[in-house]
Short mmCIF file of C-alpha atoms in Angstrom, two decimals:
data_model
loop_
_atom_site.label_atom_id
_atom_site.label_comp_id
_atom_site.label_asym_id
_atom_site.label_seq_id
_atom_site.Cartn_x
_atom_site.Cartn_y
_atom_site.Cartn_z
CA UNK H 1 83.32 -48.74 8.49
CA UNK H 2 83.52 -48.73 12.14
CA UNK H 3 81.72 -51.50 13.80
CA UNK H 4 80.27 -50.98 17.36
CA UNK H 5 82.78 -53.23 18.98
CA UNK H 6 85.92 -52.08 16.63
CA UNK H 7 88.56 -49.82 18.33
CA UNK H 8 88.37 -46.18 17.75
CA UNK H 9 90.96 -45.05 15.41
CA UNK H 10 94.01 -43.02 17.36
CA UNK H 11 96.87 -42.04 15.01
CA UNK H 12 96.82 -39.18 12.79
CA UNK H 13 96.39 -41.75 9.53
CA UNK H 14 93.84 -43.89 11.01
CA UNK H 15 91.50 -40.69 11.60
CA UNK H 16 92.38 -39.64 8.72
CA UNK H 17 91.59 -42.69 7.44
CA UNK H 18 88.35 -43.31 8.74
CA UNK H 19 86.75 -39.68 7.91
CA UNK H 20 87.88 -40.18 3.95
CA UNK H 21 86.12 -43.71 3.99
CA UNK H 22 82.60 -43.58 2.14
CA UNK H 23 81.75 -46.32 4.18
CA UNK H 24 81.90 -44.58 7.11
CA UNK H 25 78.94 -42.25 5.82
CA UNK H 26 76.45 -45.42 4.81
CA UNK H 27 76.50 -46.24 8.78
CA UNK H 28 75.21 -43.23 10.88
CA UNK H 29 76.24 -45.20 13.90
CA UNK H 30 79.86 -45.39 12.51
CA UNK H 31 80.32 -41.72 11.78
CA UNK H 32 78.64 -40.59 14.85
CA UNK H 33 81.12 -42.96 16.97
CA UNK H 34 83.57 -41.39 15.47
CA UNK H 35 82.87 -37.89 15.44
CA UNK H 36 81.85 -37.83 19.32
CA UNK H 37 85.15 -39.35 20.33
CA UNK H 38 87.33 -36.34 17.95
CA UNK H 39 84.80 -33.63 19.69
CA UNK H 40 85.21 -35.01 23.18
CA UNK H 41 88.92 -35.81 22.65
CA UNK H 42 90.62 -33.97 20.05
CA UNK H 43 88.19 -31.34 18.21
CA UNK H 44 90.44 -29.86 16.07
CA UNK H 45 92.74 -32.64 14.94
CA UNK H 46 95.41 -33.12 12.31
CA UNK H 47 95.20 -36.22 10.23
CA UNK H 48 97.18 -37.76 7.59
CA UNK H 49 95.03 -40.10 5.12
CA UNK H 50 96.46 -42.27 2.51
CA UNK H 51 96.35 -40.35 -0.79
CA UNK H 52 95.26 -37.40 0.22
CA UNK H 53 96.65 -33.85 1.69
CA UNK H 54 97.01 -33.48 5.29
CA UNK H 55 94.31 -31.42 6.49
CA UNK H 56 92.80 -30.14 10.15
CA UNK H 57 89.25 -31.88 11.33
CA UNK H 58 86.95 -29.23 12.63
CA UNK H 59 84.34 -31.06 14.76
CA UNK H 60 82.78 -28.16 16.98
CA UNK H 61 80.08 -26.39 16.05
CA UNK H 62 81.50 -23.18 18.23
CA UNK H 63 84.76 -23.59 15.81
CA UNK H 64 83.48 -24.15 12.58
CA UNK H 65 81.24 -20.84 12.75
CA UNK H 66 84.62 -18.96 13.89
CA UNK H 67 85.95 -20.73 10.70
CA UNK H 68 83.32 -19.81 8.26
CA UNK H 69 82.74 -15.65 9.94
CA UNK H 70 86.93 -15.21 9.58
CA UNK H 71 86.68 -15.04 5.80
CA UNK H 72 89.71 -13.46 5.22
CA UNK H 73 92.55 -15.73 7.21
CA UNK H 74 90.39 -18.64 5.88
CA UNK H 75 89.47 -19.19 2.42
CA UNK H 76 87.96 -21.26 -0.28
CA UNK H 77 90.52 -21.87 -2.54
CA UNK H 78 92.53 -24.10 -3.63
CA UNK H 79 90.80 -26.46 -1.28
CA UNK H 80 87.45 -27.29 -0.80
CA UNK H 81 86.40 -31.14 -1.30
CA UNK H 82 87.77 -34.04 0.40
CA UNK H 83 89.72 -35.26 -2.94
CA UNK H 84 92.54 -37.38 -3.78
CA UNK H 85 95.79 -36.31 -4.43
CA UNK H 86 95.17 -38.43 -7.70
CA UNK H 87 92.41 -36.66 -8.63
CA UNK H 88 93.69 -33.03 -7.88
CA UNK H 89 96.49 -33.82 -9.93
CA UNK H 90 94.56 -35.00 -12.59
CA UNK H 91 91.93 -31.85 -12.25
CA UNK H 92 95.55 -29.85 -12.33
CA UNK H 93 96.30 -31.44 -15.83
CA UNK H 94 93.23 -30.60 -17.39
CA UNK H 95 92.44 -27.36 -16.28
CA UNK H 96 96.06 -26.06 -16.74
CA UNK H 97 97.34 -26.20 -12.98
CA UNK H 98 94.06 -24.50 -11.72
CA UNK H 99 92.87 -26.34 -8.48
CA UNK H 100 88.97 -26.48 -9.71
CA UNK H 101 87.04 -27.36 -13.10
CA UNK H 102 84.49 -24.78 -11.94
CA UNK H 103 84.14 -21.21 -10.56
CA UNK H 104 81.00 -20.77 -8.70
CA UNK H 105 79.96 -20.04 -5.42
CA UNK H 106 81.63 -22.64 -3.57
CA UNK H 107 85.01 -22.14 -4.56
CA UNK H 108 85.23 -18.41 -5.12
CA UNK H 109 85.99 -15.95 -2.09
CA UNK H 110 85.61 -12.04 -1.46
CA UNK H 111 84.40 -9.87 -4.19
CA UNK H 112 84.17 -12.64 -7.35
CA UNK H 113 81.87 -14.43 -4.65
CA UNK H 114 79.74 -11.48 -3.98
CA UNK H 115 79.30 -10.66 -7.41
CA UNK H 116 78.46 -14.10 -8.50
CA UNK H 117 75.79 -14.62 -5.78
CA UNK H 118 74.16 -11.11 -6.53
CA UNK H 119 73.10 -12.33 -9.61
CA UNK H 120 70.71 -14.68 -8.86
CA UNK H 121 70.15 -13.88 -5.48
CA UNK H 122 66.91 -12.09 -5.69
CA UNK H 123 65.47 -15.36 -7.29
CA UNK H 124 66.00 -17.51 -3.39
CA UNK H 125 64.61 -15.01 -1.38
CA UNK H 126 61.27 -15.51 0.70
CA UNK H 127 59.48 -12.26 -1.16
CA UNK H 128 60.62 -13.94 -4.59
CA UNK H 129 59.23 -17.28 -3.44
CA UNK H 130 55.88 -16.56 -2.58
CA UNK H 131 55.16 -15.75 -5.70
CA UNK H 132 55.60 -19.97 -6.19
CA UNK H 133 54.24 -21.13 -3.57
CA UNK H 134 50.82 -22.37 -5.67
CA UNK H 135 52.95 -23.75 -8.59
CA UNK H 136 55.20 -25.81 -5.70
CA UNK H 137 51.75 -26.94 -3.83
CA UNK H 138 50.27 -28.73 -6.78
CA UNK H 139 53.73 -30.33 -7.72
CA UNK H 140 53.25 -31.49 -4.28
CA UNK H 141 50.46 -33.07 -4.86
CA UNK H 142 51.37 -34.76 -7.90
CA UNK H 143 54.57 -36.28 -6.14
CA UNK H 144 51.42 -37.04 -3.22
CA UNK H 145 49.56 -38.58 -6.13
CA UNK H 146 52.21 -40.60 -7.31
CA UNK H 147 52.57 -42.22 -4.03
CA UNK H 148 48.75 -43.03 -3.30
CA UNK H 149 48.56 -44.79 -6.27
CA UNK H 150 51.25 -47.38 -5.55
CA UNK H 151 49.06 -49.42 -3.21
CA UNK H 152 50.70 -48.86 -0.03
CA UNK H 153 54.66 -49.68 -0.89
CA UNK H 154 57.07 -47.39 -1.68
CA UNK H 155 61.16 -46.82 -2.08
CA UNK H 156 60.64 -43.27 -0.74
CA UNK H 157 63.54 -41.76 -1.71
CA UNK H 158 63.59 -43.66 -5.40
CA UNK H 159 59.98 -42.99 -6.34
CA UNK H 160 58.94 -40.06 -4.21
CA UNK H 161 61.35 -37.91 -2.69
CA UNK H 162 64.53 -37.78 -5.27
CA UNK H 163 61.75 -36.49 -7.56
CA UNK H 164 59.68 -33.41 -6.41
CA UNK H 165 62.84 -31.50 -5.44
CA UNK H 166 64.15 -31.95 -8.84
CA UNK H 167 60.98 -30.78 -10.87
CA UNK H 168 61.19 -27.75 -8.42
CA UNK H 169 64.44 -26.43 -9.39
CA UNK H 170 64.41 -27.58 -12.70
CA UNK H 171 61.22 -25.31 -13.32
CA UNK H 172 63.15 -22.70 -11.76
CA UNK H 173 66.29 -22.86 -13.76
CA UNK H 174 64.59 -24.03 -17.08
CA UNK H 175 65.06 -27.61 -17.99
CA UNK H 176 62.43 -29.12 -19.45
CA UNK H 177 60.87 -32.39 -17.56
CA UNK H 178 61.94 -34.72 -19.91
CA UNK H 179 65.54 -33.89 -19.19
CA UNK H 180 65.18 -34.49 -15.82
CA UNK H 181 66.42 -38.06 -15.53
CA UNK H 182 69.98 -37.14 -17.07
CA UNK H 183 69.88 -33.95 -14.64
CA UNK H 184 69.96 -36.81 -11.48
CA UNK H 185 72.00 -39.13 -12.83
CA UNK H 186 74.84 -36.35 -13.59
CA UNK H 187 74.21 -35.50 -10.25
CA UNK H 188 74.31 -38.47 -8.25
CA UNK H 189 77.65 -39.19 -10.51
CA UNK H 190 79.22 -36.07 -9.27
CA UNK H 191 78.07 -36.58 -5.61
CA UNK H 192 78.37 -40.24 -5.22
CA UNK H 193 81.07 -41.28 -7.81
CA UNK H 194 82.30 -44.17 -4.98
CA UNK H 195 79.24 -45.31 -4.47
CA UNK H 196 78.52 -49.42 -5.78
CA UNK H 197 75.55 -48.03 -7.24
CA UNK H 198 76.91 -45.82 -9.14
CA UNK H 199 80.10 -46.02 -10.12
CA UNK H 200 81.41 -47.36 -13.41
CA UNK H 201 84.32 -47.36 -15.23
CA UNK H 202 83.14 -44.82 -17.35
CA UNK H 203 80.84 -42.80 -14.73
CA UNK H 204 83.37 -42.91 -12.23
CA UNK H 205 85.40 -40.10 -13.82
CA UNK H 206 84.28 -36.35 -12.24
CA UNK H 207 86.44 -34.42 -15.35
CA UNK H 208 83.82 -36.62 -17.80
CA UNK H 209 80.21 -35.66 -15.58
CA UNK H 210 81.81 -31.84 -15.46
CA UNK H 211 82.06 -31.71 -18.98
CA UNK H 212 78.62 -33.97 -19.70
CA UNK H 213 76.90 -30.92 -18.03
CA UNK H 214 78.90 -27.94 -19.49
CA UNK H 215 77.98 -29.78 -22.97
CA UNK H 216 74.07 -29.74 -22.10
CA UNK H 217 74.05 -25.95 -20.14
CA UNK H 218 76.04 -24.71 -23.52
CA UNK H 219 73.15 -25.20 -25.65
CA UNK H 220 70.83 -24.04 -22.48
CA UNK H 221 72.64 -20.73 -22.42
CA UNK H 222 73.10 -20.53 -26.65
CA UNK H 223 69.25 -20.69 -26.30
CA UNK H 224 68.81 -18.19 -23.38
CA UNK H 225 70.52 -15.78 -25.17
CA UNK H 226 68.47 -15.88 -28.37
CA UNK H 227 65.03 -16.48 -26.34
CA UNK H 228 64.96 -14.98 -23.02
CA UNK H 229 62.38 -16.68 -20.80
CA UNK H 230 61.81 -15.52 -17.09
CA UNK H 231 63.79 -18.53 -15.14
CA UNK H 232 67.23 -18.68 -13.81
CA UNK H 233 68.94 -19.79 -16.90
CA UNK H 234 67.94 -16.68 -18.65
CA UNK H 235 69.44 -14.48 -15.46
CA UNK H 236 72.98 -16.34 -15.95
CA UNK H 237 72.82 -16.66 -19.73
CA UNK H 238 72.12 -12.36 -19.72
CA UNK H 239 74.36 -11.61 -17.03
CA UNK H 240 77.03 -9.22 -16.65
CA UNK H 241 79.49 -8.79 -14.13
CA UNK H 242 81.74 -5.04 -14.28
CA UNK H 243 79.82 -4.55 -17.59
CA UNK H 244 80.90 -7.25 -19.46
CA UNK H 245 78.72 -10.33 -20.31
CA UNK H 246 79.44 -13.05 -17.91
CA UNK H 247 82.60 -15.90 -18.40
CA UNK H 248 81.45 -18.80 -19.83
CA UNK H 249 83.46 -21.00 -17.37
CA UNK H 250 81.62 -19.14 -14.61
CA UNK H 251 78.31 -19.87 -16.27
CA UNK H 252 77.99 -22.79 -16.90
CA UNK H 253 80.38 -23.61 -12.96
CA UNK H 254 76.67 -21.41 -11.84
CA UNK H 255 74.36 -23.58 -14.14
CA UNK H 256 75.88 -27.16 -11.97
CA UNK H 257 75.67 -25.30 -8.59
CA UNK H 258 71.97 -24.85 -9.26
CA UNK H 259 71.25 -28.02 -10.81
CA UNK H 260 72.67 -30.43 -8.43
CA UNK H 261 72.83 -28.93 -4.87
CA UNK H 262 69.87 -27.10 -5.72
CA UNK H 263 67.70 -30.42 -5.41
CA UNK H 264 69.94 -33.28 -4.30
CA UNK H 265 70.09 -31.89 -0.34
CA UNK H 266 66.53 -31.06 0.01
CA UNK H 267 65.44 -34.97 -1.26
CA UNK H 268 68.26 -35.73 1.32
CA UNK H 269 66.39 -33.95 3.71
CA UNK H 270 63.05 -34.83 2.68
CA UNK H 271 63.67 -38.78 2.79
CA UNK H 272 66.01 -38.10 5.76
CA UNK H 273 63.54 -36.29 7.49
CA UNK H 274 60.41 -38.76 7.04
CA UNK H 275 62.73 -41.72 8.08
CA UNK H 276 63.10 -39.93 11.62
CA UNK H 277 59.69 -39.45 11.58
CA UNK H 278 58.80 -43.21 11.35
CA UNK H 279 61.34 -44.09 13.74
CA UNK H 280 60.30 -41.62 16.09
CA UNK H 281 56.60 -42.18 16.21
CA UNK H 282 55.35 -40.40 19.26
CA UNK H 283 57.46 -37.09 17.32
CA UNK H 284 55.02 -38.18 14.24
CA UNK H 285 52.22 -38.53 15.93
CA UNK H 286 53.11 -35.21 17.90
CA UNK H 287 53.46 -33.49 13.79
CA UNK H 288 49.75 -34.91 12.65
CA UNK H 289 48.06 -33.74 16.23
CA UNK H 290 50.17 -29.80 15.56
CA UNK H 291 50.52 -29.37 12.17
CA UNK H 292 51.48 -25.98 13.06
CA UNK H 293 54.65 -27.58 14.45
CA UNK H 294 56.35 -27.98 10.80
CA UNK H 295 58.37 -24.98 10.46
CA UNK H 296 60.30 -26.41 13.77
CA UNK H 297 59.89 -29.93 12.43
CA UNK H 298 61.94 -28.93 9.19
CA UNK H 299 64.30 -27.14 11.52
CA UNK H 300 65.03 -30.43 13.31
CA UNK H 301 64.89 -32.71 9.60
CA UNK H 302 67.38 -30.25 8.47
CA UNK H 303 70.03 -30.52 12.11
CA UNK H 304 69.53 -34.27 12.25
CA UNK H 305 70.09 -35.42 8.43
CA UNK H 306 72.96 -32.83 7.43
CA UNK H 307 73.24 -33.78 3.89
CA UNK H 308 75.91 -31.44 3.14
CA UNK H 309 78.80 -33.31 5.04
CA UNK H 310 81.59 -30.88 5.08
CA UNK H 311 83.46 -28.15 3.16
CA UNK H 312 87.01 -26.89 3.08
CA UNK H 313 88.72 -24.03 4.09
CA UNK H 314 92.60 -23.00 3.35
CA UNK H 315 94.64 -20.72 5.74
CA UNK H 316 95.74 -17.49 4.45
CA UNK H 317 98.17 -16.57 7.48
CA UNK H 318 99.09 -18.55 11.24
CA UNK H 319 96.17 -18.61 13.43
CA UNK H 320 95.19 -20.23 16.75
CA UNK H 321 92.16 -22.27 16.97
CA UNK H 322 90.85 -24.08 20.44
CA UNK H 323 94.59 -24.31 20.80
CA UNK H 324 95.99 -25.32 17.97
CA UNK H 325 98.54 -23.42 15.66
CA UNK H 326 96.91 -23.55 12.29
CA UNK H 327 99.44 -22.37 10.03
CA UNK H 328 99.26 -20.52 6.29
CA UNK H 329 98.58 -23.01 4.08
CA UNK H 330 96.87 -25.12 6.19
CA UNK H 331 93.86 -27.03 5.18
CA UNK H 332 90.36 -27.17 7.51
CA UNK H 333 87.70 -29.64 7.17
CA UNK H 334 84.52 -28.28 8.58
CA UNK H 335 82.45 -31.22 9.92
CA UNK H 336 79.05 -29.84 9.40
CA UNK H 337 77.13 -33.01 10.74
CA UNK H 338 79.70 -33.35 14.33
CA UNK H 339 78.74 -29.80 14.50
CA UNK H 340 74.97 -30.52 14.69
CA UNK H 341 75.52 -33.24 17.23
CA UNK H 342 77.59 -31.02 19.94
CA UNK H 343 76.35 -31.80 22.79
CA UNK H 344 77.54 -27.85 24.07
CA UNK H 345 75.02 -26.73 21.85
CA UNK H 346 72.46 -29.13 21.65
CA UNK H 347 70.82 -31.05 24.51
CA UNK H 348 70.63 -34.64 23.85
CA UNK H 349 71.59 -34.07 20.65
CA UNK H 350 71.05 -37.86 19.06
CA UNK H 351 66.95 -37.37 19.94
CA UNK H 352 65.04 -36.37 17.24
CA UNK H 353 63.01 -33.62 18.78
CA UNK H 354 60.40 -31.68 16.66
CA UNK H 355 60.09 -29.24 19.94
CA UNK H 356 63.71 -28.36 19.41
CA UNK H 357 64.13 -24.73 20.68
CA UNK H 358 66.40 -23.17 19.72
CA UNK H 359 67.89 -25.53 16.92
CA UNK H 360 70.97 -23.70 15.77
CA UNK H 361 71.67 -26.32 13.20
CA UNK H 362 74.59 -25.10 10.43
CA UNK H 363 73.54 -27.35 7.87
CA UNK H 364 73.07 -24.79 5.38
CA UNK H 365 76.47 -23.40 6.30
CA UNK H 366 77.21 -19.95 8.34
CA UNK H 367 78.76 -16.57 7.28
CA UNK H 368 79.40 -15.34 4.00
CA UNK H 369 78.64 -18.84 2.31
CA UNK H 370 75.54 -19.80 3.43
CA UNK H 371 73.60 -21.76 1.14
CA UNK H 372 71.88 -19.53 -1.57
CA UNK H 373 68.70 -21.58 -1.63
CA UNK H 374 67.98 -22.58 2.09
CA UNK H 375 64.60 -20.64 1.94
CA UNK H 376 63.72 -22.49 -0.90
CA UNK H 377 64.33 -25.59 -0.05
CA UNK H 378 62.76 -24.94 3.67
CA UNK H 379 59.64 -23.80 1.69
CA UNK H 380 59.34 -27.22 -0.65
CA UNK H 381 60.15 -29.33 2.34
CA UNK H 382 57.17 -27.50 4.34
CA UNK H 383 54.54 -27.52 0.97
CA UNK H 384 55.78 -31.37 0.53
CA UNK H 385 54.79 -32.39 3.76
CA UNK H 386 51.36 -30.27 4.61
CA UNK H 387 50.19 -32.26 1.28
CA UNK H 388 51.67 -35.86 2.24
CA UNK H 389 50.85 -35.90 6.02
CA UNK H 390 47.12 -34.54 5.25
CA UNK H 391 46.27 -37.66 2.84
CA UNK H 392 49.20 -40.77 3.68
CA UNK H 393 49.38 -42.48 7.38
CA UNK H 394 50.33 -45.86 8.90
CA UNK H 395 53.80 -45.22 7.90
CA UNK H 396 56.08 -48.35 8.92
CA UNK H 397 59.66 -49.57 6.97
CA UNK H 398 59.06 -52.51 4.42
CA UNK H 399 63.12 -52.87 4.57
CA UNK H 400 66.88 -52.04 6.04
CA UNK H 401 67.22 -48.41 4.72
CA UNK H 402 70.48 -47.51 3.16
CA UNK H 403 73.21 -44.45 2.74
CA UNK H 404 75.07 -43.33 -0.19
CA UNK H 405 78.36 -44.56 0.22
CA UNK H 406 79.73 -40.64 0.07
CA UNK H 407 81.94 -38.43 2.08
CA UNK H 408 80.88 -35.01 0.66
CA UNK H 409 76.67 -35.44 0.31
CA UNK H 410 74.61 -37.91 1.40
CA UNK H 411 71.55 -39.28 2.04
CA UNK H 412 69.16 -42.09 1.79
CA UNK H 413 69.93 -43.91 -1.63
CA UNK H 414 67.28 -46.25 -0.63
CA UNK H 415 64.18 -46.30 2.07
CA UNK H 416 61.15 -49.25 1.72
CA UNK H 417 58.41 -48.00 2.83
CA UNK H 418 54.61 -49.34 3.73
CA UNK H 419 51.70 -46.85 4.47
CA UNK H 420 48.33 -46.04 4.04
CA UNK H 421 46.08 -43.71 2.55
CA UNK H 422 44.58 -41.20 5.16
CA UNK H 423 40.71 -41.96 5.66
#
């Protein structure tokens, strides 16, 4: 982690270094020191971490959109994750030299990406959701519930926030509540593997979560296809793509896309979001007085927590970027969260500024892969707080929050909180 008095990192490998390091996501201080000095200095740098591939660190948000809109010089596979040479090698082993256990949205490119994301497509879009809007309200208020009746102290993220999200999409996919629990431990495993908290010998192994959740979607989609039901498992478990019934691998790949990223970022958000809030109190105060100011609030949550840290790109041919000779072959690391602080895009970008007009925040990505569910989860974040800011107040830390010690998601893994009910 880098300390406020520690030297900024200058070779290639200590960059490198210090961008792979989960620690340096658990300190937003640390990665923010960081990530100014590569944008101000060097914003497309090559680095050269231990154990893992050389790769290119995209820090602007001007060159990470130029990234992400050239889809055909820059593409998903065979690199997408910040991961180990160990661990691709491993991956490589199991999967008989293929570069990813799963084929779903995130890894796929072109037309096997288009096709996927049709499918379920219809499902995340704002006519589609309206439709939920009552059924998300009152799960609101039973998350709203939960909290009133703990007298006033609260681990936000723990008891609250990690929760509603997850009953949302679960509903929408299909797993029962009582599943729920495994659903978010799965999760956190494959997000947060490195993380104290988390990690175990046994736990600590991605190939072992990936195949915990294709053993529990198998007898999901077994099901689905005996007993359709009208939720997203039944769309993937009946799908077809060309006329033939979907690939299993790609099913149950679509079946962990949904169930992990589909709830995991917006609780990142959510917590994320209220922590600003109560650190910011003249912007809460400002939210209460105009609730008609959410829709921007949420804007702002969504620029200032940036849950989704990066994602991966792989050159298909030479290109030239701010300068630099990118060459085929060549991997990109696009810095979603340095994006959102670029100070040529957003003035004084370290407030927290619920007036923030524009807010061109990429935290749900840009171009071809933007996230799938970003009305969605805009839509439960808005629901979530009409209901909690209408009946909770007096909101003050009980605690030191802290971060998930992660360098691909993150988020609040744990946020004391004191408050009282709304007279």
């Amino acid at each position: 982690m880098l300390a406020q008095n520690e030297a900024l990192p200058r070779t290639a490998r200590e960059i490198g270094n210090a961008i792979t390091a989960t620690s340096t996501y658990t300190e937003r201080g640390a990665y923010d020191r960081l990530f100014t000095h590569l944008r101000q200095t060097d914003p497309v740098a090559f680095v050269e971490p231990d154990g893992f591939a050389p790769f290119w660190a995209v820090t602007k948000h001007a060159d990470i959109q130029e990234v992400e809109r050239t889809k055909d010089v820059f593409i998903n596979a065979p690199r997408i994750l910040l991961r180990s040479i160990a661990v691709d090698e491993q991956i490589k082993k199991v999967t008989g030299g293929r570069p990813f256990l799963m084929r779903n949205l995130t890894n796929l490119d072109g037309v096997e990406h288009s096709k996927l994301r049709r499918l379920t497509q219809s499902w995340f879009m704002p006519s589609r959701l309206q439709a939920l809007e009552a059924d998300l309200r009152q799960l609101a208020k039973v998350y709203v519930d939960r909290m009133v009746a703990m007298d006033g102290q609260c681990d936000f993220i723990r008891d609250v926030a990690s929760w509603y999200p997850l009953r949302v999409i679960m509903r929408i996919l299909g797993v029962p509540a009582e599943d729920e629990p495994k659903m978010l431990q799965l999760t956190q495993q494959i997000f947060g593997p490195d993380d104290p908290d988390i990690k175990t010998e046994k736990n600590a192994d991605i190939i072992a979560t990936v195949n915990t959740f294709f053993d529990y979607f198998r007898v999901l989609t077994e099901d689905r296809r005996k007993n359709p039901t009208d939720d997203v498992a039944t769309v993937i478990a009946q799908a077809e793509i060309d006329g033939e019934p979907i690939g299993d691998l790609e099913a149950l790949s679509y079946y962990i896309l949904v169930a992990t990223a589909g709830h995991d970022t917006t609780s990142s958000t959510t917590a994320g979001g209220m922590l600003a809030l109560v650190e910011n109190p003249d912007q809460l105060a400002l939210l209460k007085a105009e609730p008609e100011r959410l829709p921007a609030a949420i804007e702002e949550m969504l620029r200032w927590v940036t849950p989704v840290t990066h994602f991966f790109r792989t050159a298909t041919e030479d290109y030239e970027l701010r300068g630099k000779r990118i060459r085929a072959g060549d991997s990109l690391m696009m810095c979603y969260p340095s994006a959102n602080r670029d100070e040529d895009v957003f003035e004084d970008p370290f407030r927290f500024d619920i007036t923030r007009s524009p807010n061109k925040h990429i935290s749900f990505g840009y171009g071809p892969h933007v996230c799938l569910g970003q009305h969605l989860a805009k839509m439960e974040i808005r629901i979530f707080f009409e209901e909690l800011l209408s009946r909770v107040d007096g909101f003050e830390l009980d605690g030191e929050p802290q971060w998930l010690a992660s360098n691909f998601v993150g988020g609040l893994k744990r946020f004391p909180l004191r408050f009282s009910v709304a007279a």
